[in-house]
Coordinates of C-alpha atoms in Angstrom, one line a residue:
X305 CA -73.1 123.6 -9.7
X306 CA -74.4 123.5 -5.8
X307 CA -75.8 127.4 -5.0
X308 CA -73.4 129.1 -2.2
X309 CA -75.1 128.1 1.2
X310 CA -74.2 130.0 4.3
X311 CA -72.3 128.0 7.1
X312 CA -72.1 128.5 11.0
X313 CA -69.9 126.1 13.1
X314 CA -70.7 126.5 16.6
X315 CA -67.6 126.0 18.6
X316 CA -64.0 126.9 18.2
X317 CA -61.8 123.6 19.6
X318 CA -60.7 121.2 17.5
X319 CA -63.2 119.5 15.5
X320 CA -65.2 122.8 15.3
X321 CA -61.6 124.2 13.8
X322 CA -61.1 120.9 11.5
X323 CA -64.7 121.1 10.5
X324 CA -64.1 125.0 9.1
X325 CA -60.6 123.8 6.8
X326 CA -63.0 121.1 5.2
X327 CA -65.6 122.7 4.5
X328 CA -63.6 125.4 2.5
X329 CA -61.7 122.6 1.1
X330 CA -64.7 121.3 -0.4
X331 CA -66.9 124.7 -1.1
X332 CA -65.0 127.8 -1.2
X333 CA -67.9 129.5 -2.5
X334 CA -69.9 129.1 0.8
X335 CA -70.5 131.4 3.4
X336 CA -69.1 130.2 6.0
X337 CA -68.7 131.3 10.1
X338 CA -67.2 130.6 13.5
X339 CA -69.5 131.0 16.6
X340 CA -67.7 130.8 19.9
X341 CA -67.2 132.1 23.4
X342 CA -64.1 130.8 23.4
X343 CA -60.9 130.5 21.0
X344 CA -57.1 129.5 20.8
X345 CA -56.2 129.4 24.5
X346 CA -59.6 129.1 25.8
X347 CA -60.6 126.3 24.1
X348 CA -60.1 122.8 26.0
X349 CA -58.1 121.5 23.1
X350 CA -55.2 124.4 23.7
X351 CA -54.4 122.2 27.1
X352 CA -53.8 118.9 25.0
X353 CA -50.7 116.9 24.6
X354 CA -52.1 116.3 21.3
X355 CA -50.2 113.1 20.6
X356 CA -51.5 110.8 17.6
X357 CA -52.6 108.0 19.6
X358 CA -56.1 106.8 19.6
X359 CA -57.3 104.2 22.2
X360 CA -58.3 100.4 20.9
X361 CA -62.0 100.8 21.1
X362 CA -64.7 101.8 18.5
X363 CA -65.1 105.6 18.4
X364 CA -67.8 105.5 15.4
X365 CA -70.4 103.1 14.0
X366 CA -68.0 100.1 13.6
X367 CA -63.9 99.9 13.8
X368 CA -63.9 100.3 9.8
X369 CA -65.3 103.7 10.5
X370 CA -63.2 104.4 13.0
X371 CA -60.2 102.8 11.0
X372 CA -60.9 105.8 8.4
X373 CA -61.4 108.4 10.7
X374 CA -57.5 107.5 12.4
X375 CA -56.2 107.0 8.5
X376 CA -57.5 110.5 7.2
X377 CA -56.2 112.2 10.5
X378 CA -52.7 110.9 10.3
X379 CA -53.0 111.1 6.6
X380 CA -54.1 115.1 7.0
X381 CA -51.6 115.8 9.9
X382 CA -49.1 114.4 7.8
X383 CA -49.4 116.2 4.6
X384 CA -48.8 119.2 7.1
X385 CA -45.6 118.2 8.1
X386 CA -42.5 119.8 7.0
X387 CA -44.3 122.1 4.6
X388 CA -46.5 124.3 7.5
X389 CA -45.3 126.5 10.8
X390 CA -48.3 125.0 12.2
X391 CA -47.1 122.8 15.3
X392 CA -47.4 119.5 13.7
X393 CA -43.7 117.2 14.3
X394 CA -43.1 113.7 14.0
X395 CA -42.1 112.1 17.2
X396 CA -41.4 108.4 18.2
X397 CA -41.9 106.5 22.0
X398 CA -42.7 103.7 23.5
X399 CA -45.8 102.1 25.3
X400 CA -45.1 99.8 28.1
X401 CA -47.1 97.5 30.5
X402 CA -47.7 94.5 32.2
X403 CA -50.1 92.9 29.7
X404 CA -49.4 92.6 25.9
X405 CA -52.4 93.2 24.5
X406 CA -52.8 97.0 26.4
X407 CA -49.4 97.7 24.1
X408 CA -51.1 96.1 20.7
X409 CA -52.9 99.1 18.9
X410 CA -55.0 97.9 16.0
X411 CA -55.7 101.0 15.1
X412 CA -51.8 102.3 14.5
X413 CA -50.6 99.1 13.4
X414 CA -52.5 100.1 10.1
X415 CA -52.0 103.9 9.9
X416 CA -48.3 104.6 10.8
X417 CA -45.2 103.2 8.9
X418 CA -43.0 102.3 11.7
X419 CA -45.1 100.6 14.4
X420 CA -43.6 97.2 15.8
X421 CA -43.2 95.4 19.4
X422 CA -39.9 96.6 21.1
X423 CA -37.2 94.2 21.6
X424 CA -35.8 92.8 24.7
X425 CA -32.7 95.1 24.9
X426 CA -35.3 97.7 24.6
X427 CA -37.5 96.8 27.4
X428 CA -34.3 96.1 29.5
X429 CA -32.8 99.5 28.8
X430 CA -36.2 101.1 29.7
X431 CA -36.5 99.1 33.0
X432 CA -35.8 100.2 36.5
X433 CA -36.1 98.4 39.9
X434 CA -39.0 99.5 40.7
X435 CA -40.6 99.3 37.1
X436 CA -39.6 96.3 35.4
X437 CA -41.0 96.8 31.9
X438 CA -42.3 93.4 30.4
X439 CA -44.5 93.8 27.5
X440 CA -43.9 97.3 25.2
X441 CA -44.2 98.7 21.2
X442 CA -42.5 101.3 19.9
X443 CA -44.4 103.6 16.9
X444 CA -43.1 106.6 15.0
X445 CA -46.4 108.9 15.5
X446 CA -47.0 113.0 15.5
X447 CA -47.4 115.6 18.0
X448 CA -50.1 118.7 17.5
X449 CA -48.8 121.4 19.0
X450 CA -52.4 123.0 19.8
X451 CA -51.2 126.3 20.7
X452 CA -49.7 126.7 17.3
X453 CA -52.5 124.8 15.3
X454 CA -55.2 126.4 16.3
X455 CA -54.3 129.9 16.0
X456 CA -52.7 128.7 13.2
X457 CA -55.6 126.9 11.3
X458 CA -58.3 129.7 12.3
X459 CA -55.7 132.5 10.7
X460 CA -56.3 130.5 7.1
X461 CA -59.8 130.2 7.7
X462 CA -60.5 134.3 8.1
X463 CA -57.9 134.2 5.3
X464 CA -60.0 132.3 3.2
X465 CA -63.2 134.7 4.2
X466 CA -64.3 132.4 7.1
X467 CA -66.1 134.5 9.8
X468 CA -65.6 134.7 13.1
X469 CA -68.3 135.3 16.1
X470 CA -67.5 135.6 19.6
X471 CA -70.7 134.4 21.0
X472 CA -72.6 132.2 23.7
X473 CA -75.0 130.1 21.7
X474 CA -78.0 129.1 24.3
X475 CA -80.0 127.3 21.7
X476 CA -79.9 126.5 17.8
X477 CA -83.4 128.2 17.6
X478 CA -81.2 131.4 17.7
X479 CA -79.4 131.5 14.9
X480 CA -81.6 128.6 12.2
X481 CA -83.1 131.4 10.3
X482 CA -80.1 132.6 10.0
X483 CA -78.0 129.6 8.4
X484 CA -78.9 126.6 5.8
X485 CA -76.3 124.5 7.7
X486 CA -75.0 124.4 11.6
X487 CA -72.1 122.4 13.0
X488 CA -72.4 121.8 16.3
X489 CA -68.7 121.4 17.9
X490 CA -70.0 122.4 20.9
X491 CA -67.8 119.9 22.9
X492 CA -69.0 119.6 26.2
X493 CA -71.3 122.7 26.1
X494 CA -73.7 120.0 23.0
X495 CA -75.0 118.5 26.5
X496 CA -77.2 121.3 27.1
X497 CA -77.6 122.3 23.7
X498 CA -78.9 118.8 22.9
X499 CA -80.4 117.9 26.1
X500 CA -77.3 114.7 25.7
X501 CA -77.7 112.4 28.5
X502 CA -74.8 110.4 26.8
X503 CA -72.2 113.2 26.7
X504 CA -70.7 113.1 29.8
X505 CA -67.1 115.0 31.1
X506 CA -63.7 112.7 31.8
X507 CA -61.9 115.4 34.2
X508 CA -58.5 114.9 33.0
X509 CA -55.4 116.9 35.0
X510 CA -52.2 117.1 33.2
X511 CA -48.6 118.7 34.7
X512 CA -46.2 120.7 32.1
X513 CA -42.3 120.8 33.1
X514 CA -39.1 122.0 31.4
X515 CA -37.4 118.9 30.4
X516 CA -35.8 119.6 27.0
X517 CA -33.9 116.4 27.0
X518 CA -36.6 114.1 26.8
X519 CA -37.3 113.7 23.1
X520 CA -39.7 110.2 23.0
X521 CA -43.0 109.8 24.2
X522 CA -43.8 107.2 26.9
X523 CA -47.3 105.6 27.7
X524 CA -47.4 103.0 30.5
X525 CA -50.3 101.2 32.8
X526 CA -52.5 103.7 35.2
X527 CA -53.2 106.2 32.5
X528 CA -49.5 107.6 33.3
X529 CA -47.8 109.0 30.0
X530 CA -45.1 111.6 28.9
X531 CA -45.6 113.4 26.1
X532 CA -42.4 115.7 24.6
X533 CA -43.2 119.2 23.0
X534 CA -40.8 119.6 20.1
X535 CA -41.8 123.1 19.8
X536 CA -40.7 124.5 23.4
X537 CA -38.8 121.6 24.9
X538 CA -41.9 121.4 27.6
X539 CA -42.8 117.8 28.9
X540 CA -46.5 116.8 29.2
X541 CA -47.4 114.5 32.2
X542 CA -50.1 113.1 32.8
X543 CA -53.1 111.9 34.0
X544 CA -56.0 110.7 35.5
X545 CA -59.8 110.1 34.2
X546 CA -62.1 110.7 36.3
X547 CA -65.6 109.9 34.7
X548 CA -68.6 112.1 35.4
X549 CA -66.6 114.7 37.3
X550 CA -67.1 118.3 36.4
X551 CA -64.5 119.5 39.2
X552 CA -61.7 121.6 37.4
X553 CA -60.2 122.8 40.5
X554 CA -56.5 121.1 40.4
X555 CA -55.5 118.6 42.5
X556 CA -52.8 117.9 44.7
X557 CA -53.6 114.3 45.4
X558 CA -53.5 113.8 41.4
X559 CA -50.4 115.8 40.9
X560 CA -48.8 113.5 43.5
X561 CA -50.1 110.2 41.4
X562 CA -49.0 111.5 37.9
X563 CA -45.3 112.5 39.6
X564 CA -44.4 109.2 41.3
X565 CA -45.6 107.4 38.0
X566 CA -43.8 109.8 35.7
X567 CA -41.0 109.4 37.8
X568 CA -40.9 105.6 38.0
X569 CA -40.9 105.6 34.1
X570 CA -38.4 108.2 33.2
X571 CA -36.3 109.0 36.5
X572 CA -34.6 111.7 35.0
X573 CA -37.5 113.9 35.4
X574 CA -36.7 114.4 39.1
X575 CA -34.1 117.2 37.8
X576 CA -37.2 118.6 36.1
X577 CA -39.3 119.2 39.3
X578 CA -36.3 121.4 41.0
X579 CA -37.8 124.1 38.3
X580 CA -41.6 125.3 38.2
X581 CA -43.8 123.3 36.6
X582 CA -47.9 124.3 35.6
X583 CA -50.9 121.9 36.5
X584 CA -53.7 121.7 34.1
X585 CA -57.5 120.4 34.8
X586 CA -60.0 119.9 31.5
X587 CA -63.2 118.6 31.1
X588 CA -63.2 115.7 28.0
X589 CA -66.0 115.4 25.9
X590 CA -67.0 111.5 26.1
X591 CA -69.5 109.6 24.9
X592 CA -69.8 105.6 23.7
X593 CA -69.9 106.7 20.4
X594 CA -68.6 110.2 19.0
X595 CA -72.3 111.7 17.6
X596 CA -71.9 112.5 13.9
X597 CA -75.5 112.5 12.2
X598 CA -78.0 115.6 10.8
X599 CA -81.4 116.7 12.2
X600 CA -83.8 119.5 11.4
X601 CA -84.4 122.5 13.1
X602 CA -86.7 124.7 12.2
X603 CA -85.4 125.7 8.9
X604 CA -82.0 124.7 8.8
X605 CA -79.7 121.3 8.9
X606 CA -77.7 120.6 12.3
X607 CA -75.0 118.7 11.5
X608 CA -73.9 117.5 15.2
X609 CA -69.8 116.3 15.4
X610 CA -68.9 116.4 19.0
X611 CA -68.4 113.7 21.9
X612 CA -64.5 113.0 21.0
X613 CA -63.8 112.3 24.6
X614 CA -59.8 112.4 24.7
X615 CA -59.2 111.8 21.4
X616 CA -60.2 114.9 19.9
X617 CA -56.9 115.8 18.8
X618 CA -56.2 112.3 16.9
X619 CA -60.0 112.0 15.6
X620 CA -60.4 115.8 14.6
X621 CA -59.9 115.9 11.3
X622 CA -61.0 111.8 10.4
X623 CA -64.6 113.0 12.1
X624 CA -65.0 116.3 10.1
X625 CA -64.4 114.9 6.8
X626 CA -67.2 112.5 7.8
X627 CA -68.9 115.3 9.4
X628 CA -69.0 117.6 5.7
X629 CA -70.1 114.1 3.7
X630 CA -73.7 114.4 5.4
X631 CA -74.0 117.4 3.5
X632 CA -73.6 116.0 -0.3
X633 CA -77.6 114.6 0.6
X634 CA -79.4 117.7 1.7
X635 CA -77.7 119.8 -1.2

């Protein structure tokens, strides 16, 4: 029988939010609490596309790692599905591009149950003058609908007696003696709380349109993609990654990139653009290697879990089941 310990997670975006539901999973006796100046809307992961898609490089100590992180995301996204009005829908699409090994995804390959290399009919069909579509897989993935999620998730966390701070944390000195264990899900903000010189921003811009009859998601080269909501018939398109820049002033010059690439891929969003469309600028959270280990301070246990870059979303809850483990040695 471990004693009750009391909890804070410091940050409100997606792992902080995935760290909370494990950690009651696992000890629903503990005290635990939320510290944030920011939630739901505020948080950078409310702007996300939030498709299941990781990238093909290692996110944790070796691709094994990261294999189990992908495989107990999908695994906890889909028990959700179906059985939760929390903003989690299966969706299938297509990745295209000029090279085949940019549409090989190790990583999905063995995690989703329909994942295979699109056939020629498929590639012709998806093909345009101008965009002549040689190499190209086609997956059956899910969508998180963050603006449902999260509000969603942090409703059954103050449900199950979680606590909830709205707060600007400065330094972990402030609140040690107050805690046995701290999460820090600072995102970004861990820079400056851990004096990171690794964690640096990827300034990301995104555009949302009304295209309800676009129901597959599309990747293709130049970081262009198209992302469906299922929930509001919204289109996600996107993007750019700009490494190092902390600008989150919109851009036309990117809006004009992501339109004539989105265009090229699925022409039919031309009739979207005769509507109003909102642009969208956030700051990802990158590092080589996502930062999951525990350190003293004073007289607690930092538990850090932050540096998700992009793939917050896909990683979130893989990364806070890891992220709880470290605690099973310090109890």
């Amino acid at each position: 029988m471990v004693n009750p310990k009391k909890i804070a997670i410091v940050g409100a975006g997606i792992a902080g939010i995935n760290t909370a539901l494990e950690l009651q999973r696992l000890y629903p006796d503990f005290e635990l609490t939320i510290i944030a100046d920011k939630f739901n809307s505020e948080t950078l992961s409310d702007g996300a596309a939030g498709l299941f898609r990781p990238e093909t490089y290692c996110f944790g100590p070796s691709f094994d790692i990261s294999q189990e992180w992908i495989n107990d995301a999908y695994n906890f996204y889909k028990n959700l599905l179906n059985t939760e009005p929390c903003g989690i829908n299966e969706i299938s699409g297509y990745t295209f591009s000029k090279k085949k090994e940019f549409t090989e995804n190790h990583y999905l390959k063995k995690c989703l149950p329909t994942y295979r290399d699109a056939t020629d009919e498929e590639l012709l069909q998806h093909s345009t003058e101008n965009s002549i579509k040689e190499y190209g897989s086609f997956c059956t993935s899910i969508v998180i609908e963050c603006k449902r999620f999260l509000p969603w998730a942090l409703k059954k966390i103050t449900n199950n007696g979680g606590n909830v701070i709205e707060r600007k944390i400065h330094s972990f000195d402030e609140i040690c003696d107050d805690f046995d264990f701290i999460f820090n899900c600072a995102g970004l903000e861990a820079a400056r709380l851990c004096d990171d010189k690794e964690l640096v921003p990827i300034r990301g811009q995104i555009l949302r349109v009304k295209a309800p009859w676009v129901d597959k998601f599309y990747y293709d080269d130049f970081d262009t993609y198209i992302i469906p909501s299922i929930e509001d018939g919204t289109v996600v398109l996107g993007g750019c990654r700009h490494f190092g820049s902390h600008d989150v002033a919109a851009q036309q010059r990117d809006t004009d990139t992501i339109l004539e690439n989105c265009i090229r891929l699925v022409p039919s969003l031309k009739e979207a653009l005769k509507s109003e469309y909102k642009v969208w600028v956030g700051l990802r959270p990158y590092r080589s290697r996502v930062r999951i280990e525990a350190e003293k301070i004073k007289s607690a246990v930092v538990i850090h879990h932050y540096g998700h870059g992009g793939y917050g979303v896909t990683l979130g809850p893989g990364t806070a089941k890891y992220a709880v483990k470290l605690l099973l040695s310090y109890l």
